[in-house]
């Protein structure tokens, strides 16, 4: 299994390197943070430079998230619609190994891009003579965990759905969507008059609440980690939250992995 896993990971990395579409997307996403460096020519105070570093890291991590999701979707769709997957799993290579290699190769790329982004921001700290904030490393860990959840979710959705439907599902079926529905339904419940109407709104709110809490999140402690992102200063409580985030991301990724394996095994090869 080890040799098959390593060979499949290398094959996926070669696919990423040869894909011109992915290269174009990567260049576009790299250019976005680069453009944000232009204001540094005009704002020379330390506070303004620190804000620029925050903006660069924020835009870079957003771009990496989109690129990683594109990697997951394009790789899965390409292999499943071409003969690549059928050839690999009849060598034989078990679907478990094939999907694990897909996860590993995608996360290797995401980790490398995050490392480059953090290194670039670290260089800016040195060049601009701003005291380095070690909390930026915790931000890197948090972003890596978000990438893991996003990559695993996109991979599973692309296995069971058409890519366009998968994109629409990611755009619509989100925590924010159900939270807004809960707010609207709660307002309707407060204005309801009849018993039947109140029962309907109550049942609907409970259904949306169940979906809200059951839906996997790429950022389960987003609000509590806002001080870390605004100051780049590390603290013990935030490190504890990241430890919980590691456990949460591992469980979510494992869930999507096994669901993906189950879907692949049920897929017809002819």
Coordinates of C-alpha atoms in Angstrom, one line a residue:
X1 CA 0.0 0.0 0.0
X2 CA 2.9 2.4 0.8
X3 CA 4.3 2.2 -2.7
X4 CA 0.9 2.6 -4.3
X5 CA 0.1 5.6 -2.1
X6 CA 3.4 7.3 -2.9
X7 CA 3.1 6.6 -6.6
X8 CA -0.5 8.0 -6.7
X9 CA 0.5 11.1 -4.7
X10 CA 3.3 11.8 -7.2
X11 CA 0.9 11.3 -10.1
X12 CA -1.5 13.8 -8.6
X13 CA 1.3 16.3 -8.1
X14 CA 2.3 15.9 -11.7
X15 CA -1.3 16.5 -12.7
X16 CA -1.4 19.7 -10.7
X17 CA 1.9 20.8 -12.4
X18 CA 0.7 20.1 -15.9
X19 CA -2.8 21.6 -15.6
X20 CA -2.7 25.0 -17.4
X21 CA -6.0 26.0 -15.9
X22 CA -4.7 25.5 -12.4
X23 CA -1.6 27.4 -13.3
X24 CA -3.7 30.3 -14.5
X25 CA -5.8 30.3 -11.4
X26 CA -2.6 30.2 -9.3
X27 CA -1.1 33.2 -11.1
X28 CA -4.3 35.1 -10.6
X29 CA -4.4 34.4 -6.9
X30 CA -0.7 35.3 -6.5
X31 CA -1.3 38.6 -8.3
X32 CA -4.1 39.6 -5.9
X33 CA -1.9 39.8 -2.8
X34 CA 0.9 41.4 -4.8
X35 CA -1.3 44.3 -5.9
X36 CA -2.1 44.9 -2.2
X37 CA 1.6 45.8 -1.7
X38 CA 1.2 49.0 -3.7
X39 CA -0.1 51.1 -0.7
X40 CA 3.1 50.4 1.1
X41 CA 4.8 52.9 -1.2
X42 CA 2.6 55.7 0.4
X43 CA 2.0 54.6 4.0
X44 CA 5.2 54.5 5.9
X45 CA 4.2 54.3 9.5
X46 CA 4.7 51.1 11.4
X47 CA 1.0 50.8 12.2
X48 CA 0.1 51.1 8.5
X49 CA 2.8 48.6 7.5
X50 CA 1.4 46.1 10.0
X51 CA -2.1 46.5 8.6
X52 CA -0.6 45.9 5.1
X53 CA 0.9 42.6 6.4
X54 CA -2.4 41.6 7.8
X55 CA -4.1 42.4 4.5
X56 CA -1.5 40.5 2.5
X57 CA -1.9 37.4 4.7
X58 CA -5.7 37.7 4.6
X59 CA -5.8 37.9 0.8
X60 CA -3.2 35.2 0.4
X61 CA -5.1 32.7 2.7
X62 CA -8.3 33.5 0.8
X63 CA -6.6 32.8 -2.5
X64 CA -5.1 29.6 -1.2
X65 CA -8.5 28.4 0.0
X66 CA -10.0 29.0 -3.4
X67 CA -7.1 27.4 -5.2
X68 CA -7.1 24.3 -2.9
X69 CA -10.9 23.9 -3.5
X70 CA -10.2 24.2 -7.3
X71 CA -7.5 21.5 -7.0
X72 CA -9.9 19.1 -5.2
X73 CA -12.7 19.7 -7.7
X74 CA -10.8 19.6 -10.9
X75 CA -8.6 16.6 -9.9
X76 CA -11.6 14.5 -8.8
X77 CA -13.7 15.5 -11.8
X78 CA -10.9 14.8 -14.3
X79 CA -10.0 11.4 -12.9
X80 CA -13.5 10.2 -12.6
X81 CA -14.7 11.4 -16.1
X82 CA -11.5 10.1 -17.9
X83 CA -10.2 6.6 -17.8
X84 CA -7.6 7.5 -15.1
X85 CA -9.6 6.3 -12.1
X86 CA -10.9 3.1 -13.8
X87 CA -7.3 2.2 -14.8
X88 CA -5.9 2.9 -11.4
X89 CA -8.4 0.9 -9.3
X90 CA -8.2 -2.1 -11.6
X91 CA -4.4 -2.4 -11.3
X92 CA -5.5 -3.1 -8.6
X93 CA -5.4 0.0 -6.3
X94 CA -8.0 0.2 -3.7
X95 CA -10.3 3.3 -3.6
X96 CA -9.1 3.9 -0.1
X97 CA -5.6 4.3 -1.3
X98 CA -6.6 6.4 -4.3
X99 CA -8.6 8.9 -2.3
X100 CA -6.1 9.1 0.5
X101 CA -3.4 9.9 -2.0
X102 CA -5.8 12.6 -3.4
X103 CA -6.1 14.1 0.1
X104 CA -2.4 14.0 0.8
X105 CA -1.3 15.5 -2.5
X106 CA -3.9 18.3 -2.2
X107 CA -2.9 19.1 1.3
X108 CA 0.8 19.1 0.4
X109 CA 0.2 21.8 -2.1
X110 CA -2.0 23.8 0.3
X111 CA 0.6 23.5 3.1
X112 CA 3.4 24.6 0.8
X113 CA 1.4 27.6 -0.3
X114 CA 0.6 28.6 3.3
X115 CA 4.3 28.2 4.2
X116 CA 5.3 30.5 1.4
X117 CA 2.7 33.1 2.4
X118 CA 3.8 33.0 6.1
X119 CA 7.5 33.2 5.0
X120 CA 6.7 36.2 2.8
X121 CA 4.9 38.0 5.7
X122 CA 7.8 37.1 8.0
X123 CA 10.2 38.8 5.5
X124 CA 8.1 41.9 5.5
X125 CA 8.3 42.0 9.3
X126 CA 12.1 41.9 9.1
X127 CA 12.4 44.4 6.2
X128 CA 10.1 46.9 7.8
X129 CA 11.7 46.4 11.2
X130 CA 8.4 45.5 12.9
X131 CA 8.5 43.2 15.9
X132 CA 7.6 39.7 14.8
X133 CA 4.4 38.4 16.2
X134 CA 4.4 34.6 16.8
X135 CA 0.7 34.4 16.7
X136 CA 1.0 34.4 12.9
X137 CA 2.2 30.8 13.2
X138 CA -1.0 29.9 15.0
X139 CA -2.9 31.6 12.2
X140 CA -1.1 29.4 9.8
X141 CA -2.2 26.3 11.7
X142 CA -5.8 27.5 11.8
X143 CA -5.8 28.2 8.1
X144 CA -4.3 24.8 7.4
X145 CA -7.1 23.2 9.4
X146 CA -9.7 25.2 7.4
X147 CA -8.0 24.0 4.2
X148 CA -8.3 20.4 5.3
X149 CA -12.1 20.7 6.0
X150 CA -12.7 22.6 2.8
X151 CA -10.6 20.2 0.6
X152 CA -12.3 17.1 2.1
X153 CA -15.8 18.6 1.7
X154 CA -15.2 19.7 -1.9
X155 CA -13.7 16.3 -2.8
X156 CA -16.7 14.4 -1.4
X157 CA -19.2 16.6 -3.1
X158 CA -17.4 16.3 -6.4
X159 CA -17.5 12.5 -6.1
X160 CA -21.2 12.3 -5.6
X161 CA -22.3 15.5 -7.6
X162 CA -21.6 17.3 -10.8
X163 CA -19.0 20.1 -10.2
X164 CA -21.5 22.8 -10.9
X165 CA -24.0 21.3 -8.5
X166 CA -21.2 20.9 -6.0
X167 CA -20.3 24.6 -6.3
X168 CA -23.9 25.6 -5.8
X169 CA -24.2 23.3 -2.8
X170 CA -21.2 24.9 -1.2
X171 CA -22.5 28.4 -1.9
X172 CA -26.0 27.7 -0.6
X173 CA -25.7 25.1 2.1
X174 CA -23.6 27.1 4.6
X175 CA -23.8 28.0 8.3
X176 CA -24.6 31.6 7.4
X177 CA -27.6 30.5 5.3
X178 CA -29.2 28.5 8.1
X179 CA -28.4 31.1 10.6
X180 CA -30.2 33.8 8.6
X181 CA -33.1 31.4 8.1
X182 CA -33.3 30.9 11.9
X183 CA -33.4 34.7 12.4
X184 CA -36.2 35.1 9.8
X185 CA -38.2 32.2 11.2
X186 CA -37.8 33.5 14.8
X187 CA -39.2 36.8 13.7
X188 CA -42.1 35.1 12.0
X189 CA -42.7 33.0 15.2
X190 CA -42.8 36.1 17.3
X191 CA -45.5 37.6 15.1
X192 CA -47.5 34.3 14.7
X193 CA -51.0 34.4 16.2
X194 CA -52.6 31.0 15.6
X195 CA -51.5 27.8 17.4
X196 CA -51.1 26.0 14.0
X197 CA -49.0 28.8 12.7
X198 CA -46.8 28.9 15.8
X199 CA -46.3 25.2 15.7
X200 CA -45.3 25.4 12.0
X201 CA -42.7 28.1 12.7
X202 CA -41.4 26.2 15.8
X203 CA -40.9 23.0 13.9
X204 CA -39.3 24.8 11.0
X205 CA -36.9 26.6 13.4
X206 CA -35.9 23.4 15.1
X207 CA -35.2 21.8 11.7
X208 CA -33.0 24.7 10.6
X209 CA -31.3 24.7 14.0
X210 CA -30.5 21.0 13.7
X211 CA -29.1 21.6 10.2
X212 CA -27.1 24.6 11.5
X213 CA -25.4 22.6 14.2
X214 CA -25.0 19.4 12.2
X215 CA -23.4 21.1 9.2
X216 CA -19.6 20.8 9.3
X217 CA -17.8 24.1 9.6
X218 CA -14.4 25.1 8.3
X219 CA -14.1 27.7 11.1
X220 CA -15.8 26.5 14.2
X221 CA -14.1 29.0 16.5
X222 CA -14.0 32.0 14.1
X223 CA -15.4 34.5 16.6
X224 CA -13.2 33.5 19.4
X225 CA -10.1 33.7 17.3
X226 CA -10.8 37.2 16.0
X227 CA -8.3 38.8 18.6
X228 CA -5.6 36.5 17.2
X229 CA -6.2 37.6 13.6
X230 CA -6.4 41.3 14.6
X231 CA -3.3 41.5 16.7
X232 CA -1.2 38.4 15.6
X233 CA -0.5 37.9 19.3
X234 CA -0.5 34.3 20.7
X235 CA -2.2 33.4 24.0
X236 CA -2.8 30.2 25.8
X237 CA -6.7 30.2 25.4
X238 CA -6.3 30.6 21.6
X239 CA -3.8 27.8 21.5
X240 CA -6.3 25.6 23.4
X241 CA -8.9 26.5 20.8
X242 CA -6.6 25.5 18.0
X243 CA -6.1 22.1 19.8
X244 CA -9.8 21.6 19.7
X245 CA -9.8 22.7 16.0
X246 CA -7.3 20.0 15.2
X247 CA -9.5 17.4 16.6
X248 CA -12.6 18.8 14.9
X249 CA -10.9 19.1 11.5
X250 CA -9.5 15.6 11.8
X251 CA -13.0 14.2 12.5
X252 CA -14.7 16.1 9.7
X253 CA -12.0 15.1 7.2
X254 CA -12.2 11.5 8.3
X255 CA -16.0 11.6 7.9
X256 CA -15.8 13.0 4.3
X257 CA -13.0 10.5 3.5
X258 CA -15.0 7.4 4.5
X259 CA -18.1 8.8 2.8
X260 CA -16.1 9.4 -0.3
X261 CA -14.7 5.9 -0.2
X262 CA -18.2 4.5 0.2
X263 CA -19.4 6.5 -2.8
X264 CA -16.4 5.4 -4.9
X265 CA -17.0 1.7 -4.1
X266 CA -20.5 2.0 -5.3
X267 CA -19.4 3.7 -8.5
X268 CA -19.6 1.5 -11.7
X269 CA -16.3 1.2 -13.5
X270 CA -17.9 0.1 -16.9

